[in-house]
Structure formats: structure tokens, C-alpha cells
Short mmCIF file of C-alpha atoms in Angstrom, two decimals:
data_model
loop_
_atom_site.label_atom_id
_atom_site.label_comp_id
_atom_site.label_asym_id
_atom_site.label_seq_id
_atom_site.Cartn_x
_atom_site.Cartn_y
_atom_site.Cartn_z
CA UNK A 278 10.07 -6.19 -27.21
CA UNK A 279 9.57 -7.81 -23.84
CA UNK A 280 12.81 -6.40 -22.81
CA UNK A 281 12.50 -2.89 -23.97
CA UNK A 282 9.08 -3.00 -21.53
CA UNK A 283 11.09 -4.95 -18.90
CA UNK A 284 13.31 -1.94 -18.57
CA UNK A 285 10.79 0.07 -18.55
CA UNK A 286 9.55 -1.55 -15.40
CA UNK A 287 12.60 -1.48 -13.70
CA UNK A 288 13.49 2.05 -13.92
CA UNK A 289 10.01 2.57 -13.18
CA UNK A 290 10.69 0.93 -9.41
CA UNK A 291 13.47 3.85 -9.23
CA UNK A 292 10.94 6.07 -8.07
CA UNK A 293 9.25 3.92 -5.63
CA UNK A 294 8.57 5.64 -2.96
CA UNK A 295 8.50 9.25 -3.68
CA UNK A 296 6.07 9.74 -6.48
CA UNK A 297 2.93 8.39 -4.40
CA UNK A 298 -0.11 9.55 -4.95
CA UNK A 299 1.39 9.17 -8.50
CA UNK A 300 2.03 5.86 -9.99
CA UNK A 301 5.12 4.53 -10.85
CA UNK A 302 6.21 4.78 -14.31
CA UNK A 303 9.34 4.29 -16.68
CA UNK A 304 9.36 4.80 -20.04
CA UNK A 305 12.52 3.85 -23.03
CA UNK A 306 12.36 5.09 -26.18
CA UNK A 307 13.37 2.94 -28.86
CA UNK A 308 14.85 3.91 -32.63
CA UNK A 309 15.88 1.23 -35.24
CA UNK A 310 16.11 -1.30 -32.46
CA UNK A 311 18.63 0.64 -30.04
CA UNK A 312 17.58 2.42 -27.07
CA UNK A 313 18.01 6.12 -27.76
CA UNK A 314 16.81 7.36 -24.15
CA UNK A 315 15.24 6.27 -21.16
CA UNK A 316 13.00 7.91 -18.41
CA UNK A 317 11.04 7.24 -15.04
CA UNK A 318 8.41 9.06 -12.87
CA UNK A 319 11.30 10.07 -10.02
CA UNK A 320 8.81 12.11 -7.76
CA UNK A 321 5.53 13.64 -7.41
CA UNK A 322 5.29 16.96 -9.04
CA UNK A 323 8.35 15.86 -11.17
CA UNK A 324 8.23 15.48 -14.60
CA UNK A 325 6.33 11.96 -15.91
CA UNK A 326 8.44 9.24 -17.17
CA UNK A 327 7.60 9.70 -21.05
CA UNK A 328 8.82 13.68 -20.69
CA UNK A 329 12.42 12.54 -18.79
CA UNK A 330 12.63 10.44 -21.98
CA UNK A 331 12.10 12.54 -24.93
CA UNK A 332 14.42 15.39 -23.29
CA UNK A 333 16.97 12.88 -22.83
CA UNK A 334 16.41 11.85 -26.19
CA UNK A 335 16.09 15.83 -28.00
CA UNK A 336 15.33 15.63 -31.92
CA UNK A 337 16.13 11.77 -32.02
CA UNK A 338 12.77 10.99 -30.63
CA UNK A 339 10.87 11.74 -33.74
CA UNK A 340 10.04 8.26 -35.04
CA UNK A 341 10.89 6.38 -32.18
CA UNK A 342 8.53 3.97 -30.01
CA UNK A 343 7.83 4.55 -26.81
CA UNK A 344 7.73 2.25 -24.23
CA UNK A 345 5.59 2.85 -20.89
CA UNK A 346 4.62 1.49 -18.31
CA UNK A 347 1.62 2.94 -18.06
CA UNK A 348 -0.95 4.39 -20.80
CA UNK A 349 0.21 8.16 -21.08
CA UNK A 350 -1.50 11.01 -19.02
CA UNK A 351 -4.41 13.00 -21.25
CA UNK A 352 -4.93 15.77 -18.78
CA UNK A 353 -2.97 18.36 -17.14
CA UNK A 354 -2.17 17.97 -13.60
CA UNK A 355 0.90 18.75 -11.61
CA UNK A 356 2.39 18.62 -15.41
CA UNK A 357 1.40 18.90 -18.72
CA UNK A 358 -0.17 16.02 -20.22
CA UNK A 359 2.00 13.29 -21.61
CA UNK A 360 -0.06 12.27 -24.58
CA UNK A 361 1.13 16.15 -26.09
CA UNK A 362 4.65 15.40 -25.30
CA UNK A 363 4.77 12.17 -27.33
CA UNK A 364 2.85 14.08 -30.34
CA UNK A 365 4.95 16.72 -30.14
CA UNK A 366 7.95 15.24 -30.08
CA UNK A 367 6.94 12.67 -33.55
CA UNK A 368 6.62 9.19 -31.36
CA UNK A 369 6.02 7.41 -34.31
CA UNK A 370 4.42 4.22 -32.01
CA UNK A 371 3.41 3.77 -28.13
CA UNK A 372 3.40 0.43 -26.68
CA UNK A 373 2.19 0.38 -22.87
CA UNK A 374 1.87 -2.21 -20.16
CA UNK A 375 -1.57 -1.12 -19.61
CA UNK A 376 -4.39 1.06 -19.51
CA UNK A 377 -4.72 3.63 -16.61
CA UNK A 378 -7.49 3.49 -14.20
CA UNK A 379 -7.80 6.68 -13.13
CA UNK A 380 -10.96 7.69 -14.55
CA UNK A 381 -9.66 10.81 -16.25
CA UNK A 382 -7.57 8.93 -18.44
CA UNK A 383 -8.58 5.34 -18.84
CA UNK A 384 -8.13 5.01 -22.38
CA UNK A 385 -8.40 8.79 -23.41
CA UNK A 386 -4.77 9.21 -23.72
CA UNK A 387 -4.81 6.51 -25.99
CA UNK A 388 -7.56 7.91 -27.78
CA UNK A 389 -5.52 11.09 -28.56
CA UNK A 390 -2.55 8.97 -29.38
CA UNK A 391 -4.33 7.32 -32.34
CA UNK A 392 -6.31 10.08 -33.66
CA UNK A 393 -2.89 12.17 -33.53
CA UNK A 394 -1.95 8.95 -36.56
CA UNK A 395 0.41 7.49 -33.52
CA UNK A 396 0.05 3.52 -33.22
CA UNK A 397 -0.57 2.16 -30.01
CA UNK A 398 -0.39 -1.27 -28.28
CA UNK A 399 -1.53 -1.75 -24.55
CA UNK A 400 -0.95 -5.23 -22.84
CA UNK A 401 2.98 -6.01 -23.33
CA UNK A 402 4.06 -7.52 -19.27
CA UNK A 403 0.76 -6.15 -18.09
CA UNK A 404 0.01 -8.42 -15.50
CA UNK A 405 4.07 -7.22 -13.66
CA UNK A 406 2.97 -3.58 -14.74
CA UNK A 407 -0.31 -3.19 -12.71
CA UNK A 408 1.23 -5.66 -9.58
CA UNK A 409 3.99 -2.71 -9.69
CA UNK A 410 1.41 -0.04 -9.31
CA UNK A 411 -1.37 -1.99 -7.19
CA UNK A 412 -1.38 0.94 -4.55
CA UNK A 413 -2.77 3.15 -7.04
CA UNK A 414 -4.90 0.80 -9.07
CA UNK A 415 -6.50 0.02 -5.00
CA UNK A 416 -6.98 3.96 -4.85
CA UNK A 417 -8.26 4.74 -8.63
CA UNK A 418 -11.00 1.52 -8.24
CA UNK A 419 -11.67 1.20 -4.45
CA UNK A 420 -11.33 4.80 -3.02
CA UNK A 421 -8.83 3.16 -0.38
CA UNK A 422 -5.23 2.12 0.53
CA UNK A 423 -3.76 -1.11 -0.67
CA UNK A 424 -4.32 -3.15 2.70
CA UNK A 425 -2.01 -5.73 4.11
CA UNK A 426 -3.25 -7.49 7.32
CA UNK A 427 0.04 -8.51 9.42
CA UNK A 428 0.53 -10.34 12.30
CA UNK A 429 3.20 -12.48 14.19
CA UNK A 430 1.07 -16.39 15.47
CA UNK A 431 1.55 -19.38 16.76
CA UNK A 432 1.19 -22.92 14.62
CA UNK A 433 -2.42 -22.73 16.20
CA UNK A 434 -3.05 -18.98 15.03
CA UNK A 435 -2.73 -17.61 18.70
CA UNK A 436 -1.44 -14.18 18.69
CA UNK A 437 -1.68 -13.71 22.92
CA UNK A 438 -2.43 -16.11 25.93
CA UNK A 439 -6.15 -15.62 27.25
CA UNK A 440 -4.57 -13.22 29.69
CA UNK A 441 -3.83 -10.54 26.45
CA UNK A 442 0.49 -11.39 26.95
CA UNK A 443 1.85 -11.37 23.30
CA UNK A 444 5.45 -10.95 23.69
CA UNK A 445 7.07 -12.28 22.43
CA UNK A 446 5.57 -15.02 20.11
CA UNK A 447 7.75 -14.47 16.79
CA UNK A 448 11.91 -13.91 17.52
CA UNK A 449 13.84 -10.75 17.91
CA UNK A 450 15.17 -11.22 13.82
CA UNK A 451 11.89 -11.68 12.89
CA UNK A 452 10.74 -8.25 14.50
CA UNK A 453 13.60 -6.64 12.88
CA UNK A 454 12.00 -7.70 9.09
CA UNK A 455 8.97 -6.28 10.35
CA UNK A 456 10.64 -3.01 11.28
CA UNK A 457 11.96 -3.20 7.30
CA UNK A 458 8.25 -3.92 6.17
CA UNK A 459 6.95 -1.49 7.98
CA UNK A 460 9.34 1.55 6.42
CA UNK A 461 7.64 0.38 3.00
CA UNK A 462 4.23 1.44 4.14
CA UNK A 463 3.32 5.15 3.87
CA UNK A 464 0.64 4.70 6.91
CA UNK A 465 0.36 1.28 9.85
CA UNK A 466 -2.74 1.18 11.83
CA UNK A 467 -3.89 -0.24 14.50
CA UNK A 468 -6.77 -0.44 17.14
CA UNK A 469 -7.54 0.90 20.67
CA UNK A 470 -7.14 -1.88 22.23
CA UNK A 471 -3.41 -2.54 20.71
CA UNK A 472 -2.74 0.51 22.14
CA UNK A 473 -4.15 0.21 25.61
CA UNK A 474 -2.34 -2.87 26.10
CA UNK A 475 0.92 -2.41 24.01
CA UNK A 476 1.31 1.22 24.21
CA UNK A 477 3.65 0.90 21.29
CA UNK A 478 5.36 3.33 18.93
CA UNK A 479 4.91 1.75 15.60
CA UNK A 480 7.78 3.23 14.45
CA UNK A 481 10.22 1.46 11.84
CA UNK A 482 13.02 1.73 14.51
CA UNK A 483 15.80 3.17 12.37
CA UNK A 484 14.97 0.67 9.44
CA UNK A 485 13.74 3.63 7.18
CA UNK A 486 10.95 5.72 7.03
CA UNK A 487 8.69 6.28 9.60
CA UNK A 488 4.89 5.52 8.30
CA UNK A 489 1.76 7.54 9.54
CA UNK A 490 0.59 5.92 12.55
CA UNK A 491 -3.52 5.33 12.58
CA UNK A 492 -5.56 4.52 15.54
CA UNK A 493 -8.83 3.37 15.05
CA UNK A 494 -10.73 4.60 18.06
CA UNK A 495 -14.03 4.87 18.19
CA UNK A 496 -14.93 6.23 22.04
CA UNK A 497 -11.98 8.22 22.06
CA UNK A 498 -10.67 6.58 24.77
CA UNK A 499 -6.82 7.19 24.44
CA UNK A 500 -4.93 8.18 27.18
CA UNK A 501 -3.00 11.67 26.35
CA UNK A 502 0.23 9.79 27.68
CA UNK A 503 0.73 6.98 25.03
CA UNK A 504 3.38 6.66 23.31
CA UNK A 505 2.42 6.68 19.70
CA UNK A 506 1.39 10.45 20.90
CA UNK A 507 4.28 11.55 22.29
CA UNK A 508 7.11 9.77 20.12
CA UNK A 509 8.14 10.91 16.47
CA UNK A 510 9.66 11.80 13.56
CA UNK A 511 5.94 10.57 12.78
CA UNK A 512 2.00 11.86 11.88
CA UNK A 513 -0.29 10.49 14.23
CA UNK A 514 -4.17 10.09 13.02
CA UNK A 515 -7.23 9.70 16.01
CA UNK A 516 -10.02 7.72 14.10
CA UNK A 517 -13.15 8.13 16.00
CA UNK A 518 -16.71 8.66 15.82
CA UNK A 519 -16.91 10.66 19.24
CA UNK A 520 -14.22 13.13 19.92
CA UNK A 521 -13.79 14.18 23.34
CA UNK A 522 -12.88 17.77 23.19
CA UNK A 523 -11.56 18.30 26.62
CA UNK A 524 -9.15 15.62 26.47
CA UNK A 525 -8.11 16.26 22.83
CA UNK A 526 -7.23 19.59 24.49
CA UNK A 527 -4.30 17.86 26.58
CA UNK A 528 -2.74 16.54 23.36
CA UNK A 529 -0.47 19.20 22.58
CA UNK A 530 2.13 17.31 19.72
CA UNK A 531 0.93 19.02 16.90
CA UNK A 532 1.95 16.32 14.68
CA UNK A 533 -1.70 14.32 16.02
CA UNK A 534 -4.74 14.67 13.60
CA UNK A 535 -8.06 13.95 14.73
CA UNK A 536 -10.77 12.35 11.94
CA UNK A 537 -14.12 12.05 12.83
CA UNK A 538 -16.26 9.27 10.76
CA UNK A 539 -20.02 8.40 11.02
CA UNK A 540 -20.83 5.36 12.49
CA UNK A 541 -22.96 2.52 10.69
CA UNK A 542 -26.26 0.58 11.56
CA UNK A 543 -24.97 -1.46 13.91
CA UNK A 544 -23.51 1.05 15.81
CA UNK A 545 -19.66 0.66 14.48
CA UNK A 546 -16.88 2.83 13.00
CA UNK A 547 -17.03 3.15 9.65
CA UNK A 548 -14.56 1.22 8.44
CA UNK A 549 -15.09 1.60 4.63
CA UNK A 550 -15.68 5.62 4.82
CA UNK A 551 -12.76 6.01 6.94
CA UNK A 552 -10.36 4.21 4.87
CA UNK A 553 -11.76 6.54 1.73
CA UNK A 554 -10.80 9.07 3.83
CA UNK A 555 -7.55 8.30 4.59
CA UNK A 556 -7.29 7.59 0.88
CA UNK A 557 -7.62 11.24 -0.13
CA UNK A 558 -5.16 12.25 2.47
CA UNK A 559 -2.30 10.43 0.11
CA UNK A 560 -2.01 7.19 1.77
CA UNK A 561 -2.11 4.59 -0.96
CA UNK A 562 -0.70 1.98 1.30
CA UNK A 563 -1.56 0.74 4.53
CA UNK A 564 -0.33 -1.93 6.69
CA UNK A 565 -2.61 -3.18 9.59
CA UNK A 566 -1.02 -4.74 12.50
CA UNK A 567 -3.72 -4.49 15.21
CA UNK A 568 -5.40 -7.59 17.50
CA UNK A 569 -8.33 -10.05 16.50
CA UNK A 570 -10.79 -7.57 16.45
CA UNK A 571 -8.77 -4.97 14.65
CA UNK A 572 -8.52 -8.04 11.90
CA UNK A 573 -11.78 -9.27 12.09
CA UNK A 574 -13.62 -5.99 11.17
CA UNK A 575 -11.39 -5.42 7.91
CA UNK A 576 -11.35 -9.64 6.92
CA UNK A 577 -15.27 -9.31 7.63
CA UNK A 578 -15.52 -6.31 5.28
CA UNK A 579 -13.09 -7.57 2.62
CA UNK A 580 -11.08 -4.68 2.94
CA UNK A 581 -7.91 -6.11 2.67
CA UNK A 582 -5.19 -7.13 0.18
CA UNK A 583 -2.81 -9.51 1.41
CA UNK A 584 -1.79 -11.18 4.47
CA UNK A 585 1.60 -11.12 5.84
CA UNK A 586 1.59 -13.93 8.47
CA UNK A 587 4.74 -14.57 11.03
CA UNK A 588 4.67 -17.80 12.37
CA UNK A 589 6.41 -19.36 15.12
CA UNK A 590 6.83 -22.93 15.34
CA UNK A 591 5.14 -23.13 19.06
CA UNK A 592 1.65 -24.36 20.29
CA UNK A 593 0.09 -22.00 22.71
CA UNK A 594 -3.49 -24.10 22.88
CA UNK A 595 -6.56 -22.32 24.97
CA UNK A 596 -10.25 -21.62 24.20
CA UNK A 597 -9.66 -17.84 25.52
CA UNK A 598 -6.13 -17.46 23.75
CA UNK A 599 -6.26 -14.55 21.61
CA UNK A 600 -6.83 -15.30 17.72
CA UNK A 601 -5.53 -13.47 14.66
CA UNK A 602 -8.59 -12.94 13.22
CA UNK A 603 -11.85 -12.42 15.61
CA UNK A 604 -15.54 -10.86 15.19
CA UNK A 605 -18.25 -12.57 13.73
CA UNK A 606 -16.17 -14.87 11.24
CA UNK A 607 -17.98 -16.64 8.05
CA UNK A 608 -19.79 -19.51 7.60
CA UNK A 609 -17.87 -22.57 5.88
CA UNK A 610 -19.55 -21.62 2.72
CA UNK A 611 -18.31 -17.88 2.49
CA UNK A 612 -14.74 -18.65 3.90
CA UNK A 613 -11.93 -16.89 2.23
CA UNK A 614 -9.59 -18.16 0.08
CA UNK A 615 -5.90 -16.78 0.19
CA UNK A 616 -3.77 -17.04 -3.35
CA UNK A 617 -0.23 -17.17 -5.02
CA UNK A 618 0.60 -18.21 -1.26
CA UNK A 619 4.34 -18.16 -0.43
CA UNK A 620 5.96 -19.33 2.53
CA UNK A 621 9.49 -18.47 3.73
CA UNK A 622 11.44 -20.26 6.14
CA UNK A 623 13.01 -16.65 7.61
CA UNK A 624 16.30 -19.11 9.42
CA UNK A 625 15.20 -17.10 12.46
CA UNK A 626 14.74 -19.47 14.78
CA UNK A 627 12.73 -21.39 12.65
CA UNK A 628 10.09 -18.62 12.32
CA UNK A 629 7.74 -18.82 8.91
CA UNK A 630 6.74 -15.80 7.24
CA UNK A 631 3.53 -16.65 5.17
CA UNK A 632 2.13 -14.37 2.12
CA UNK A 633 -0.94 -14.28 0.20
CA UNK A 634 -3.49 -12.53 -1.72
CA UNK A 635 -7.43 -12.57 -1.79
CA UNK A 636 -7.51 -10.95 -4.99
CA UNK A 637 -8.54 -13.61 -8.34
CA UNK A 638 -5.45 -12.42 -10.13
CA UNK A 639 -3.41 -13.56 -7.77
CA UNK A 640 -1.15 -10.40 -7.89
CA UNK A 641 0.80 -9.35 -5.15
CA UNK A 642 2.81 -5.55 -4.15
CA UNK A 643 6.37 -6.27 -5.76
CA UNK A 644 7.74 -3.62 -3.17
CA UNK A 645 7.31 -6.41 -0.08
CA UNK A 646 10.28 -8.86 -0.81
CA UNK A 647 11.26 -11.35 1.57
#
């Protein structure tokens, strides 16, 4: 059985990454212990995995058991609902990886499975199923992006000299992987301040696709000249809590989007509302690769995934050298523990690149392999 559901995963990763905001999903049918037909989820507003499947598979479906890796859509969306399909069709048994967490279906597909007389199983290679689809479980539970804080340090987690100079810190080979990385993200953000000093792109220079570029700006202080506003094939989003009309005026690529957020208590962005936002535009996953502060405000707020740490083997010492993580920090009591840590010797120049997760599970976004 494991390797009826193990396929299942693997065509599901076919789709990967043209179905988001939909989850990834593969489904094989199974009759007398041969697989009669297979399916996967190959694109958003394409038919689900379960319906490629029992096409595939015409009148030799009835009886068969399905196996998904994901519980089976209830509702109609872009599609009709899965959970019909399987009836329909006389699925005689459903086994899925686990339970949806969109709160439309969340166990109501499996619901109408059963009292349809289907049997069901949920759990088979669940932990592998929901790390597959961890951008949409972030979305469906958390109203934001799966976040992944990245950034390129020294042994003694310096990311600039006390003068702001960060290149280059990590090599040449090890920017290239980054380029890579950055084509798996569907949106890479980054602060003012990055901007100001860097004035970069953020593009995945010919690696793949080109991910929305965010700019979390509170003032509205960017100059109309910067790059990341003049440069494409790419979407460009203005966070801010101020917009300044006049000079948004002088921005004439019409590929820039302006979204204004509220600000909290304190005075700051917010962070959290802002990222919901985003959310609902379609991004389900987000890499940030902005400065100290930039970090600080989404480790402070725990709205973050996993880190992606380059490391060079160099000591750049200082009090005022710039660190990769900045604000108010935590006291030793509340400090944050990073799990399932990996670390890669990358044979580029002896740069390390250093994974984690802050999650309990310890699950981590297949899609990033190094």
C-alpha cells in the first residue's frame, strides 16, 4: 500500500508549480492489486487529480481504490467536486494521505464518501503528504505565505561591515543556487532599506521564473528610479502605510502595485495583516531576503517557516557589523529553536548552506532541494 500512495505523491510533484493556489495532488487507482490508472492536479482550473484518474481509467474504475494524496474536494469550485466523481464512478474504497485543511472540506468529503457506503482511510505517508503541500496548509491555517527567511553570513552571523558593504560575503556559485531558489518562490521580499542600499533586481537571473518582487516600505520612501521598478519580466508590490501620491505618479511601469496596510500600536507596518493580504493575492510562498531589520520584525513575530542560511567560512568581527537578525531580539528564555537542521557543504569555496524549521513537526517544503 505504501507504494501505491508513494506514487501518488510523486505524480502529485508533477504539477508543482502551476496549480498554486491549489494544492498538489496525485491520485492511482488500484484494481485487484494492479494499477489500472493514474492522475495528478496538473494546473489550476484543471481537472483534480482523482477526475484525471477515473477518465483514464473509464468503466474499470468501478470497484477500484483510490489513492490520494489529499482527502477529496466536497464542494464545487473551479471544478466539480471530487467526492461525486469517485461515487459516481463505483470507487469501491478511498485511502488518502490526509485530511484537507481548507475549512470547506476538512473532513466533509470524507463524510460524503462514507455515507455514499465508500470505505475510507486517511493517514497512509501523511507526514511526506502535508510537507508536499505546506504552502497551502500555511495559507488554509495561517492566512499567509509559507515564509523562508534567507540570507548569505559570515561564521560570526555578519551579513555587512558596520559601514552597510555586503558584497560579497558568500561566492559567485553560491549566488547562482540562490538565483535557482529563488525561481521556486512565487513572491521574494525585501525591505526599504535593502533597496536603498542594494538597489537590486531580485530577479532569478535566467534560472527560471521570475517571483513577485515585495517591498516593505512603510514611508514610501522609494526612489521612482530603482531598479526593482524599472526591470522585468516581473510584478512589483509597494507595501506601505503612507502612500505618497505625487511620487507614485512618476512610476509609470504598470506592472508596480501599491498596498496600503494599517499600522499597529507601536507605530509599525503591519506585518501580520500585510502578509494576509498578500495571501489572498495567490502567493502561497514567500522567500524573504531583506537586512537585520527586515529579519528581525518577521523572527520577532514568528512569521516565518524556515531558514535558509549561506555561510561563508570568514570572520568579519565588529560591534556595528550588520547582523542577520536585528530588532528587539528575545530573552534567553523565549529564544527560538530551529529543527530537522541540515547543513550542506555547497564545494563552493567552502561555503555552508544551513536549513531548518521552527515548526514542532519538524517538516520542511520538499520543493527546496540542495
Amino acid at each position: 500500500m505504501d507504494s501505491y500512495m508513494t506514487r501518488a505523491l510523486e505524480l502529485a510533484r508533477k504539477g508543482f508549480p502551476r496549480t498554486s493556489p491549489n494544492p498538489l495532488v496525485g491520485c492511482v487507482l488500484v484494481k485487484n492489486n494492479r494499477v489500472i490508472a493514474e492522475g495528478f492536479h496538473r494546473r489550476f482550473g484543471g481537472s483534480h487529480a482523482e477526475i484525471e484518474a477515473i477518465r483514464q481509467a473509464g468503466k474499470k474504475a468501478a470497484g477500484s481504490t483510490a489513492y490520494v494524496t489529499l482527502e477529496p474536494c466536497s464542494y464545487h469550485g473551479k471544478t466539480p467536486p471530487c467526492t461525486q466523481a469517485l461515487i459516481d464512478a463505483g470507487i469501491r474504497k478511498v485511502v488518502a494521505a490526509v485530511k484537507d485543511p481548507n475549512p470547506r472540506v476538512n473532513g466533509r468529503g470524507f463524510g460524503l464518501l462514507k455515507k455514499a457506503g465508500i470505505q475510507t482511510r486517511c493517514g497512509l505517508l501523511r507526514e511526506k503528504a502535508k510537507a508536499l503541500n505546506l504552502p497551502f496548509w500555511t495559507q488554509m491555517t495561517q492566512n499567509r505565505p509559507y515564509t523562508v527567511i534567507k540570507t548569505a553570513v559570515t561564521l560570526d552571523g555578519k551579513i555587512a561591515d558596520q559601514w552597510g558593504n555586503s558584497k560579497w560575503i558568500t561566492s559567485e556559485k553560491s549566488r547562482e543556487v540562490l538565483w535557482k531558489v529563488r525561481s521556486l518562490f512565487e513572491a521574494i521580499l525585501v525591505g526599504i532599506k535593502t533597496i536603498q542600499k542594494d538597489d537590486p533586481e531580485l530577479t532569478s537571473h535566467g534560472r527560471g521564473r521570475n517571483p513577485m518582487r515585495i517591498i516593505i516600505d512603510p514611508g514610501f520612501k522609494i526612489h521612482p528610479g530603482a531598479k526593482i521598478l524599472n526591470t522585468g519580466p516581473a510584478r512589483t508590490l509597494i507595501v506601505t502605510s503612507k502612500i505618497d501620491y505625487e511620487k507614485f505618479k512618476t512610476i509609470t511601469n504598470k506592472e508596480v502595485e501599491i498596498l496600503e496596510v494599517p499600522t499597529t500600536k507601536n507605530g509599525r507596518l503591519d506585518l501580520q495583516y500585510a502578509l494576509k493580504l498578500i495571501a489572498l493575492k495567490g502567493i502561497q510562498t514567500l522567500l524573504v531576503e531583506g537586512g537585520g531589520i527586515t529579519h528581525g520584525h518577521f523572527v520577532e513575530q514568528k512569521l516565518f517557516d524556515e531558514i535558509l542560511w549561506f555561510m561563508a567560512p570568514k570572520i568579519l568581527g565588529g560591534e556595528k557589523a550588520k547582523s542577520a537578525v536585528a530588532g528587539r531580539g528575545f530573552d534567553i528564555g523565549e529564544i527560538i529553536k530551529i529543527k530537522n537542521l541540515t547543513v550542506t557543504n555547497s564545494f563552493y569555496e567552502g561555503d555552508l548552506i544551513i536549513r531548518g524549521t521552527r515548526h514542532e513537526e519538524g517538516l520542511r517544503w520538499p520543493m527546496i532541494n540542495l
